[in-house]
Structures are given as structure tokens and as C-alpha cells.
N, CA, C and O of each residue as an XYZ file, in Angstrom:
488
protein
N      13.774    -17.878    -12.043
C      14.276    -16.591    -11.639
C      13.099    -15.664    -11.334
O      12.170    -15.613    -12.139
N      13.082    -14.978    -10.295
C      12.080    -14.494     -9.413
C      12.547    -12.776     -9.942
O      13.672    -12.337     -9.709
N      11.600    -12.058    -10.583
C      12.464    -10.705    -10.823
C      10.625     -9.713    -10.936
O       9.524    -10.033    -11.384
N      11.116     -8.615    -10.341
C       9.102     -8.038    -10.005
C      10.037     -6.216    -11.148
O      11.123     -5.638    -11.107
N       8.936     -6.087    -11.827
C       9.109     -5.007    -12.829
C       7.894     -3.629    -12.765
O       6.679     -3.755    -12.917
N       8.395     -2.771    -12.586
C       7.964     -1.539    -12.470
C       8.008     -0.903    -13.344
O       9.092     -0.689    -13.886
N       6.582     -0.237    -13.919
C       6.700      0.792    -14.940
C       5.168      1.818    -14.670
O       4.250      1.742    -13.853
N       5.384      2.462    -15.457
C       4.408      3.603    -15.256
C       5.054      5.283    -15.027
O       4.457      6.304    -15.368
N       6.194      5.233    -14.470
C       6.717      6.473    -13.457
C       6.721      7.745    -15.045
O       7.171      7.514    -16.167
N       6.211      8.718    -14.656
C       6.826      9.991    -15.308
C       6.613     11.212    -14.579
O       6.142     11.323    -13.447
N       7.053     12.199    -15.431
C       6.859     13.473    -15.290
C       5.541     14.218    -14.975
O       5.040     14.033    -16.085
N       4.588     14.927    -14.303
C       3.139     15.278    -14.197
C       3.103     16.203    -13.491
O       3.858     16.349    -12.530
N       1.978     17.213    -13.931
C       1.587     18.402    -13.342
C       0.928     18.046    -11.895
O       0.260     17.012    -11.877
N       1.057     18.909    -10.471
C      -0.060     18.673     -9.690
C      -1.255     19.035    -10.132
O      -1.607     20.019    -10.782
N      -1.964     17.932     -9.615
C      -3.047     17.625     -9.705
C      -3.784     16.579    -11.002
O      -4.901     16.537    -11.518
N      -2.636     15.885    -11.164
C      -2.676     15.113    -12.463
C      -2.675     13.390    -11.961
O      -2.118     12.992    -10.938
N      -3.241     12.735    -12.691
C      -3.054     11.312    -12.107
C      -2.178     10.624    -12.863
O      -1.626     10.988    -13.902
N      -2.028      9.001    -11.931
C      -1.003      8.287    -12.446
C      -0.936      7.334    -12.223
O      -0.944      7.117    -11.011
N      -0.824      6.100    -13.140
C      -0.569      4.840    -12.532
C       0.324      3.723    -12.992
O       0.538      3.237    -14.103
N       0.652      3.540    -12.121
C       1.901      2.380    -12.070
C       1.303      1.100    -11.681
O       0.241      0.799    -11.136
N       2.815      0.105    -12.351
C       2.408     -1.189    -12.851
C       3.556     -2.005    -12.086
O       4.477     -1.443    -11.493
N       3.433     -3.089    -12.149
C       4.112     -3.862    -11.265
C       4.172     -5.252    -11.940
O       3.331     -5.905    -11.322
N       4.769     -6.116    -12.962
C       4.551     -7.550    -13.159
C       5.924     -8.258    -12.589
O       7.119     -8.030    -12.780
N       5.021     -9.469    -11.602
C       6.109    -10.391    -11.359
C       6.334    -11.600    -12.340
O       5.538    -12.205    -13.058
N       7.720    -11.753    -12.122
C       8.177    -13.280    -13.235
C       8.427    -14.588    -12.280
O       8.895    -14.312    -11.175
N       8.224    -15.740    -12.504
C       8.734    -16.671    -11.617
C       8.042    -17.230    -10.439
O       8.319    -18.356    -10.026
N       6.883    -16.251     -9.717
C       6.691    -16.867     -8.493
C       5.381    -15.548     -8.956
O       5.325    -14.484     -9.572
N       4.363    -16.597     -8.088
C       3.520    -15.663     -7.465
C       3.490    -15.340     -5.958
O       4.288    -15.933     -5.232
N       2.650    -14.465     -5.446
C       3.371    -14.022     -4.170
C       1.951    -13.798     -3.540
O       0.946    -13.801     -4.251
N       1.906    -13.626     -2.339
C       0.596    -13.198     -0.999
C       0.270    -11.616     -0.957
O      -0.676    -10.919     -1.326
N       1.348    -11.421     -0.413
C       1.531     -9.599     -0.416
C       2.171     -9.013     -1.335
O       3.363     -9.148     -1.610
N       0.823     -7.855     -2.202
C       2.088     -6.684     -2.389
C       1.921     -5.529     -1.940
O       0.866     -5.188     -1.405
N       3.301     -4.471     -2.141
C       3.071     -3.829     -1.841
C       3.829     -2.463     -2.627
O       4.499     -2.696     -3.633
N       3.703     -1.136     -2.159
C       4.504     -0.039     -2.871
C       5.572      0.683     -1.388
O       5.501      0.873     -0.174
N       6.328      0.832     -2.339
C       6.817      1.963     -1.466
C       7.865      3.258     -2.042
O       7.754      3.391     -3.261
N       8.880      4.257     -1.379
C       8.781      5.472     -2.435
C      10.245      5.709     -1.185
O      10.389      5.403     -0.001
N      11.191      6.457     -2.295
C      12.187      7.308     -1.377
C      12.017      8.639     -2.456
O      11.822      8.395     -3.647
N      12.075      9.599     -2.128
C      11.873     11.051     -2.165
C      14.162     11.158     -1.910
O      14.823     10.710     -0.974
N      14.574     11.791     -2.969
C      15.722     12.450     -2.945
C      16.094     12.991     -1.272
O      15.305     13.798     -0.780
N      16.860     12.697     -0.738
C      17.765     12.837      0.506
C      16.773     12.429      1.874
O      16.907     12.822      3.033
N      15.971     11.709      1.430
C      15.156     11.078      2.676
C      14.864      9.492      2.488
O      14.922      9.018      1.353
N      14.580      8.752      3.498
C      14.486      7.435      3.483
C      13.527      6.843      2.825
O      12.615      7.653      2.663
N      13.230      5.590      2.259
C      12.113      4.982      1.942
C      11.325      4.539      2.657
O      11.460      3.534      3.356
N       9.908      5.608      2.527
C       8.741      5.002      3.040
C       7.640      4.187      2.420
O       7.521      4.258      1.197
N       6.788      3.392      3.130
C       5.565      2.953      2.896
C       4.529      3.989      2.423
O       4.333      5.120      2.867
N       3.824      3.250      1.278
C       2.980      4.024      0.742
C       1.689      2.927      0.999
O       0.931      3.169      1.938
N       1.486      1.897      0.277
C       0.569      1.230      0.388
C       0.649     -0.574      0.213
O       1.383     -1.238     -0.519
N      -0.181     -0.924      0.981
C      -0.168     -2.962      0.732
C      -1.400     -3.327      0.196
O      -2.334     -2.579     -0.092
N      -1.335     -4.413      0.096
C      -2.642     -5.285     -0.241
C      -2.225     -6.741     -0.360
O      -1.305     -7.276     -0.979
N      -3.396     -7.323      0.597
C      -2.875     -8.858      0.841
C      -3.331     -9.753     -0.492
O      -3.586     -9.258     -1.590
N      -3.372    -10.936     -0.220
C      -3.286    -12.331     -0.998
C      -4.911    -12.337     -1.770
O      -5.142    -12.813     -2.881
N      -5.940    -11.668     -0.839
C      -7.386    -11.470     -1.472
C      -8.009    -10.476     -2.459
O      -9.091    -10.478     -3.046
N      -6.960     -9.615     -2.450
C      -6.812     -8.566     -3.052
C      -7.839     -7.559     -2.469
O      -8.142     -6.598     -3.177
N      -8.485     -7.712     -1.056
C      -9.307     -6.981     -0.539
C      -8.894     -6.109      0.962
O      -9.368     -5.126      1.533
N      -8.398     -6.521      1.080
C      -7.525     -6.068      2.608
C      -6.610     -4.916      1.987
O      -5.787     -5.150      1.102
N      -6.769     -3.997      2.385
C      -5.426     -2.799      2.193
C      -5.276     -1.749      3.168
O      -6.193     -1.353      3.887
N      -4.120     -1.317      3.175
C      -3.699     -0.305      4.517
C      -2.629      0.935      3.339
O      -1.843      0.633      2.442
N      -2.986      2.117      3.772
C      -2.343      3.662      3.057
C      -1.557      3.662      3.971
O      -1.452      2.922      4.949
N      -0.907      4.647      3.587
C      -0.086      5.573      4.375
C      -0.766      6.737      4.200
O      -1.303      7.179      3.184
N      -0.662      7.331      5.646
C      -1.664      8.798      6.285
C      -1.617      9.497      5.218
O      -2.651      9.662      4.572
N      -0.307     10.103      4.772
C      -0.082     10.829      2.938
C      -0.731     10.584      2.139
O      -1.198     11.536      1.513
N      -1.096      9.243      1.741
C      -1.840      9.109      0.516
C      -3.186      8.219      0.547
O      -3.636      7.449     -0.301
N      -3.582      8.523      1.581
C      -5.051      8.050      2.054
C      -6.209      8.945      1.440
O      -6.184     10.168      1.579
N      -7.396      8.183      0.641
C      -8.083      8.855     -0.143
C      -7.785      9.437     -1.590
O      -8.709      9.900     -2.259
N      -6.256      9.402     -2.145
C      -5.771      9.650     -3.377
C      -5.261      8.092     -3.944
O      -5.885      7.690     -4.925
N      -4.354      7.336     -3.492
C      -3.999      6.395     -4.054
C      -4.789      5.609     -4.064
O      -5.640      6.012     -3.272
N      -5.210      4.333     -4.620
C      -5.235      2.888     -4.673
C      -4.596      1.832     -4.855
O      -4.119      1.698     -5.982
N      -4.412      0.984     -4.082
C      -3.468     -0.392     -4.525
C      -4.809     -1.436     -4.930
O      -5.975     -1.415     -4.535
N      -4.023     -2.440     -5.989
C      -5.535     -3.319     -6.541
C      -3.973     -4.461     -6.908
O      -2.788     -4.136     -6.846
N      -4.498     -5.637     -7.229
C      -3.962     -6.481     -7.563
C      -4.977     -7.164     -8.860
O      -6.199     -7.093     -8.990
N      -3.667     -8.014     -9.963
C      -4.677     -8.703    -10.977
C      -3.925    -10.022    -11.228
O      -2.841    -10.235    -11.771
N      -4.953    -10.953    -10.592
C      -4.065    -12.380    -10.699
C      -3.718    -13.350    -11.620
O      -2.944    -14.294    -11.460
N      -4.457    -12.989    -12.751
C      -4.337    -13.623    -14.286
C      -2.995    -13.059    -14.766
O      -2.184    -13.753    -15.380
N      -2.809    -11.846    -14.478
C      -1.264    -11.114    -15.119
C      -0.045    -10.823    -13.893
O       0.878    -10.011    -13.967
N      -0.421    -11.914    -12.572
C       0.447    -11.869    -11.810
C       1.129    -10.646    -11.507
O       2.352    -10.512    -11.473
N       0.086     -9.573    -11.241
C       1.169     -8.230    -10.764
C       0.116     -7.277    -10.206
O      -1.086     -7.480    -10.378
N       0.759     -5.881     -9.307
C       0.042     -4.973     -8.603
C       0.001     -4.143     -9.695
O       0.282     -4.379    -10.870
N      -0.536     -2.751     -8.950
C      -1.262     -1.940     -9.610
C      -0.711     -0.225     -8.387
O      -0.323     -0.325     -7.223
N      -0.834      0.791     -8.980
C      -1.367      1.660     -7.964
C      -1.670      2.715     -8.580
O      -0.833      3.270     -9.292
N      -3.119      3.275     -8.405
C      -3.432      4.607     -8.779
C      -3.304      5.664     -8.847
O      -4.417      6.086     -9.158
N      -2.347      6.835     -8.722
C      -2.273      7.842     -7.861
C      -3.105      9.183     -8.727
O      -3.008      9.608     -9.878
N      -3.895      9.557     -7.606
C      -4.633     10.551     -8.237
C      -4.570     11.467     -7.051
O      -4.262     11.283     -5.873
N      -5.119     12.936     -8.017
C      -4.949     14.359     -7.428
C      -2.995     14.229     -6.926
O      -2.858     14.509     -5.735
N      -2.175     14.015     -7.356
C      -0.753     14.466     -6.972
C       0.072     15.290     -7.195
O       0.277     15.796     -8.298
N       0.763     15.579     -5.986
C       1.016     16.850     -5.452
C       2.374     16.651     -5.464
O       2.824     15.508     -5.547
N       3.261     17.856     -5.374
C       4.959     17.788     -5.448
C       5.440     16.952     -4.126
O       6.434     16.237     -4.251
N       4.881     17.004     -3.072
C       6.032     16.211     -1.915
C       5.056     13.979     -2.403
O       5.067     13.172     -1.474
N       4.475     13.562     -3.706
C       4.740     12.468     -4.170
C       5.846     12.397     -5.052
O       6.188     11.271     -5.413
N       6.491     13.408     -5.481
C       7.761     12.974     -5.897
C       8.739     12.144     -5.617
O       9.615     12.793     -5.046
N       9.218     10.386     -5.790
C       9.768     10.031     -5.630
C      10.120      8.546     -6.449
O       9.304      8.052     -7.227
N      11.260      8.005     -6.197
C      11.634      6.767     -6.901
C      10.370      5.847     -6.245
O      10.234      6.042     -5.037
N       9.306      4.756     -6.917
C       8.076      4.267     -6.203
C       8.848      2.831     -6.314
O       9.295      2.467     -7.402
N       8.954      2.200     -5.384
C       9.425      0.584     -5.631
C       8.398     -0.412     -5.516
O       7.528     -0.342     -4.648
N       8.444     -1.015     -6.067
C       7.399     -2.410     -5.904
C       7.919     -3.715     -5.092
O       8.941     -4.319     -5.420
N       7.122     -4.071     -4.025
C       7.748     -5.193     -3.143
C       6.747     -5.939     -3.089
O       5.550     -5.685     -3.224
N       7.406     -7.084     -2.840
C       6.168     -8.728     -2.662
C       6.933     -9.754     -2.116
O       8.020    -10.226     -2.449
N       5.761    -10.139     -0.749
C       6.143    -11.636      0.068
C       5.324    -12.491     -0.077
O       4.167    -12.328     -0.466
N       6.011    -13.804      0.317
C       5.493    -14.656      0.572
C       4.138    -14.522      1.555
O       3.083    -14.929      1.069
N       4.127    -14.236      2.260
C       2.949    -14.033      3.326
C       1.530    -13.496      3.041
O       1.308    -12.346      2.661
N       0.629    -14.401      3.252
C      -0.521    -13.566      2.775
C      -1.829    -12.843      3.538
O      -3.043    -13.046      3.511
N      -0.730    -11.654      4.407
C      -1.659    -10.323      4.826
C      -1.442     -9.200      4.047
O      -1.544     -9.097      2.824
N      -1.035     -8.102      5.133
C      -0.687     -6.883      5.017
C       0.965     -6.356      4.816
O       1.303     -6.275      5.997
N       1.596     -6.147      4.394
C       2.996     -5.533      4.956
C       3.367     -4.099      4.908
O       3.635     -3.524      3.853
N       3.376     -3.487      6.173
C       3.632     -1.855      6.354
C       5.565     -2.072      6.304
O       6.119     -1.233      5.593
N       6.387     -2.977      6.912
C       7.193     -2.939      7.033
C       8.020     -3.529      5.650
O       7.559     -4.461      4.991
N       9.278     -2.863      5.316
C      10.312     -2.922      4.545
C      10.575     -4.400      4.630
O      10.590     -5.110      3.625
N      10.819     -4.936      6.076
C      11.628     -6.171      6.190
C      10.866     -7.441      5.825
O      11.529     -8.416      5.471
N       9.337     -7.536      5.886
C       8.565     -8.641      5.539
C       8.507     -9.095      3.840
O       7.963    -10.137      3.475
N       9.294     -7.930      2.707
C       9.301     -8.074      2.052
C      10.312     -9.061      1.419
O      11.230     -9.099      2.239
N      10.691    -10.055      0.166
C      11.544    -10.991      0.166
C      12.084    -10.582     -1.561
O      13.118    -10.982     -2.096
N      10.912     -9.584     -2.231
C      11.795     -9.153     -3.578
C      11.059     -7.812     -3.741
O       9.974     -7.569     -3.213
N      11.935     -6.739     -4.728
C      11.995     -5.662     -4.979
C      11.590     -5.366     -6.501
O      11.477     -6.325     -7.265
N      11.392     -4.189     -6.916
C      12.139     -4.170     -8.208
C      13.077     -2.825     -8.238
O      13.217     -2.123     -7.237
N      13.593     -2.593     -9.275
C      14.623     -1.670     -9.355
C      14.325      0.072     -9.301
O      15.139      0.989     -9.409
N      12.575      0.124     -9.053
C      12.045      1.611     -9.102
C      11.518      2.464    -10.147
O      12.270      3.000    -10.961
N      10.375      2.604    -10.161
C      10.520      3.664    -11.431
C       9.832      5.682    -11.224
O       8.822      6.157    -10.705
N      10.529      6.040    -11.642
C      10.197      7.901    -11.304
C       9.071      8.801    -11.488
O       8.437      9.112    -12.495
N       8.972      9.160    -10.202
C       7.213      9.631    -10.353
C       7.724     11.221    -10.106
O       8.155     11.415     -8.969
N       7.735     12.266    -10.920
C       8.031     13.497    -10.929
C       6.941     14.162    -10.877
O       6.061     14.025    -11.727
N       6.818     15.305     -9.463
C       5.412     16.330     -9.612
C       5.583     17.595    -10.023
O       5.747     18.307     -9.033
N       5.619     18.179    -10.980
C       5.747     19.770    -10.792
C       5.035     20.784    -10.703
O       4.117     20.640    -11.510
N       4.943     21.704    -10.190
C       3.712     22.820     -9.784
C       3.981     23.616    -10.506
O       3.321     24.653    -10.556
């Protein structure tokens, strides 16, 4: 059984950091990646990182604040978020494919996890 787990998400002042965790069960995977829906708007891409754990692509938003890192002994991602600001407020999901590049897109992904809550307040 293939199931990817998210934790880290809370409550934080801007300008406070944060980081979230990601362990997969069952399978290891090529790509991971993050991504985020913000209350009454769609889920976007935040950040990937391929199979080498050296290749990575941001999103314009969080370019220069986040990091994505991967750790392959504990089979799971990582993401940093530092200096954050109220419009990172959102549910952050963790996704991972088979494929081992980059994935900006939703659809290359093949498992999820259920989200966990990254709250900013000013």
C-alpha cells in the first residue's frame, strides 16, 4: 500500500519560518513535489525536485524563500519555507511520480497525501 504523509503545517507569524515533511510508505518514487490551494482558489505549484535530488524548479512566489530537498534513507521530501508572508497561507499537499525529472504539472503526479495547514498571520 502506497500512502505519502504530510506533516509540519501550523499557525506562524509573517516573517517566521517553516518546514514541512513528507514520508512515503510502500514505493519509492523519482519526483517529488509540493503543491498548495489557498481557500476559494485553485491548487497551485509551489515546488519539484527530481530523482537526484539536485534539479529543482519554484514557483515565481516562492523563489528565493522556499527550498525543496529530498532524503533517501527516510524515503521522503522536505520543504523549507522561510521569511512567510500571509498570501502562503494554504492547505500544502505533497505529490510523487514515478518519473525521474521535474513535475510543474498536477497531472504527472500518480499519489498525493491528504494536506497539511500552513497559516500566516500579520
Amino acid at each position: 500500500q502506497v500512502r505519502l504523509t504530510e506533516s509540519g503545517g501550523r499557525s506562524v507569524q509573517a516573517g517566521d519560518s517553516l518546514r514541512l515533511s513528507c514520508v512515503a510508505s510502500g514505493r519509492t518514487f523519482g519526483t517529488w513535489g509540493w503543491f498548495r490551494q489557498a481557500p476559494g482558489k485553485e491548487r497551485e505549484f509551489v515546488a519539484t525536485v527530481s530523482w537526484s535530488g539536485s534539479v529543482k524548479e519554484y514557483a515565481d512566489s516562492v523563489k528565493g524563500r522556499f527550498i525543496i530537498g529530498r532524503d533517501y534513507a527516510a524515503n521522503s521530501q522536505y520543504l523549507q519555507m522561510n521569511s512567510l508572508k500571509s498570501e502562503d497561507t494554504a492547505v500544502y499537499y505533497c505529490a510523487a511520480s514515478r518519473q525521474t525529472g521535474i513535475g510543474v504539472q498536477a497531472e504527472v503526479y500518480d499519489y498525493w497525501g491528504q494536506g497539511t495547514q500552513v497559516t500566516v498571520a500579520s
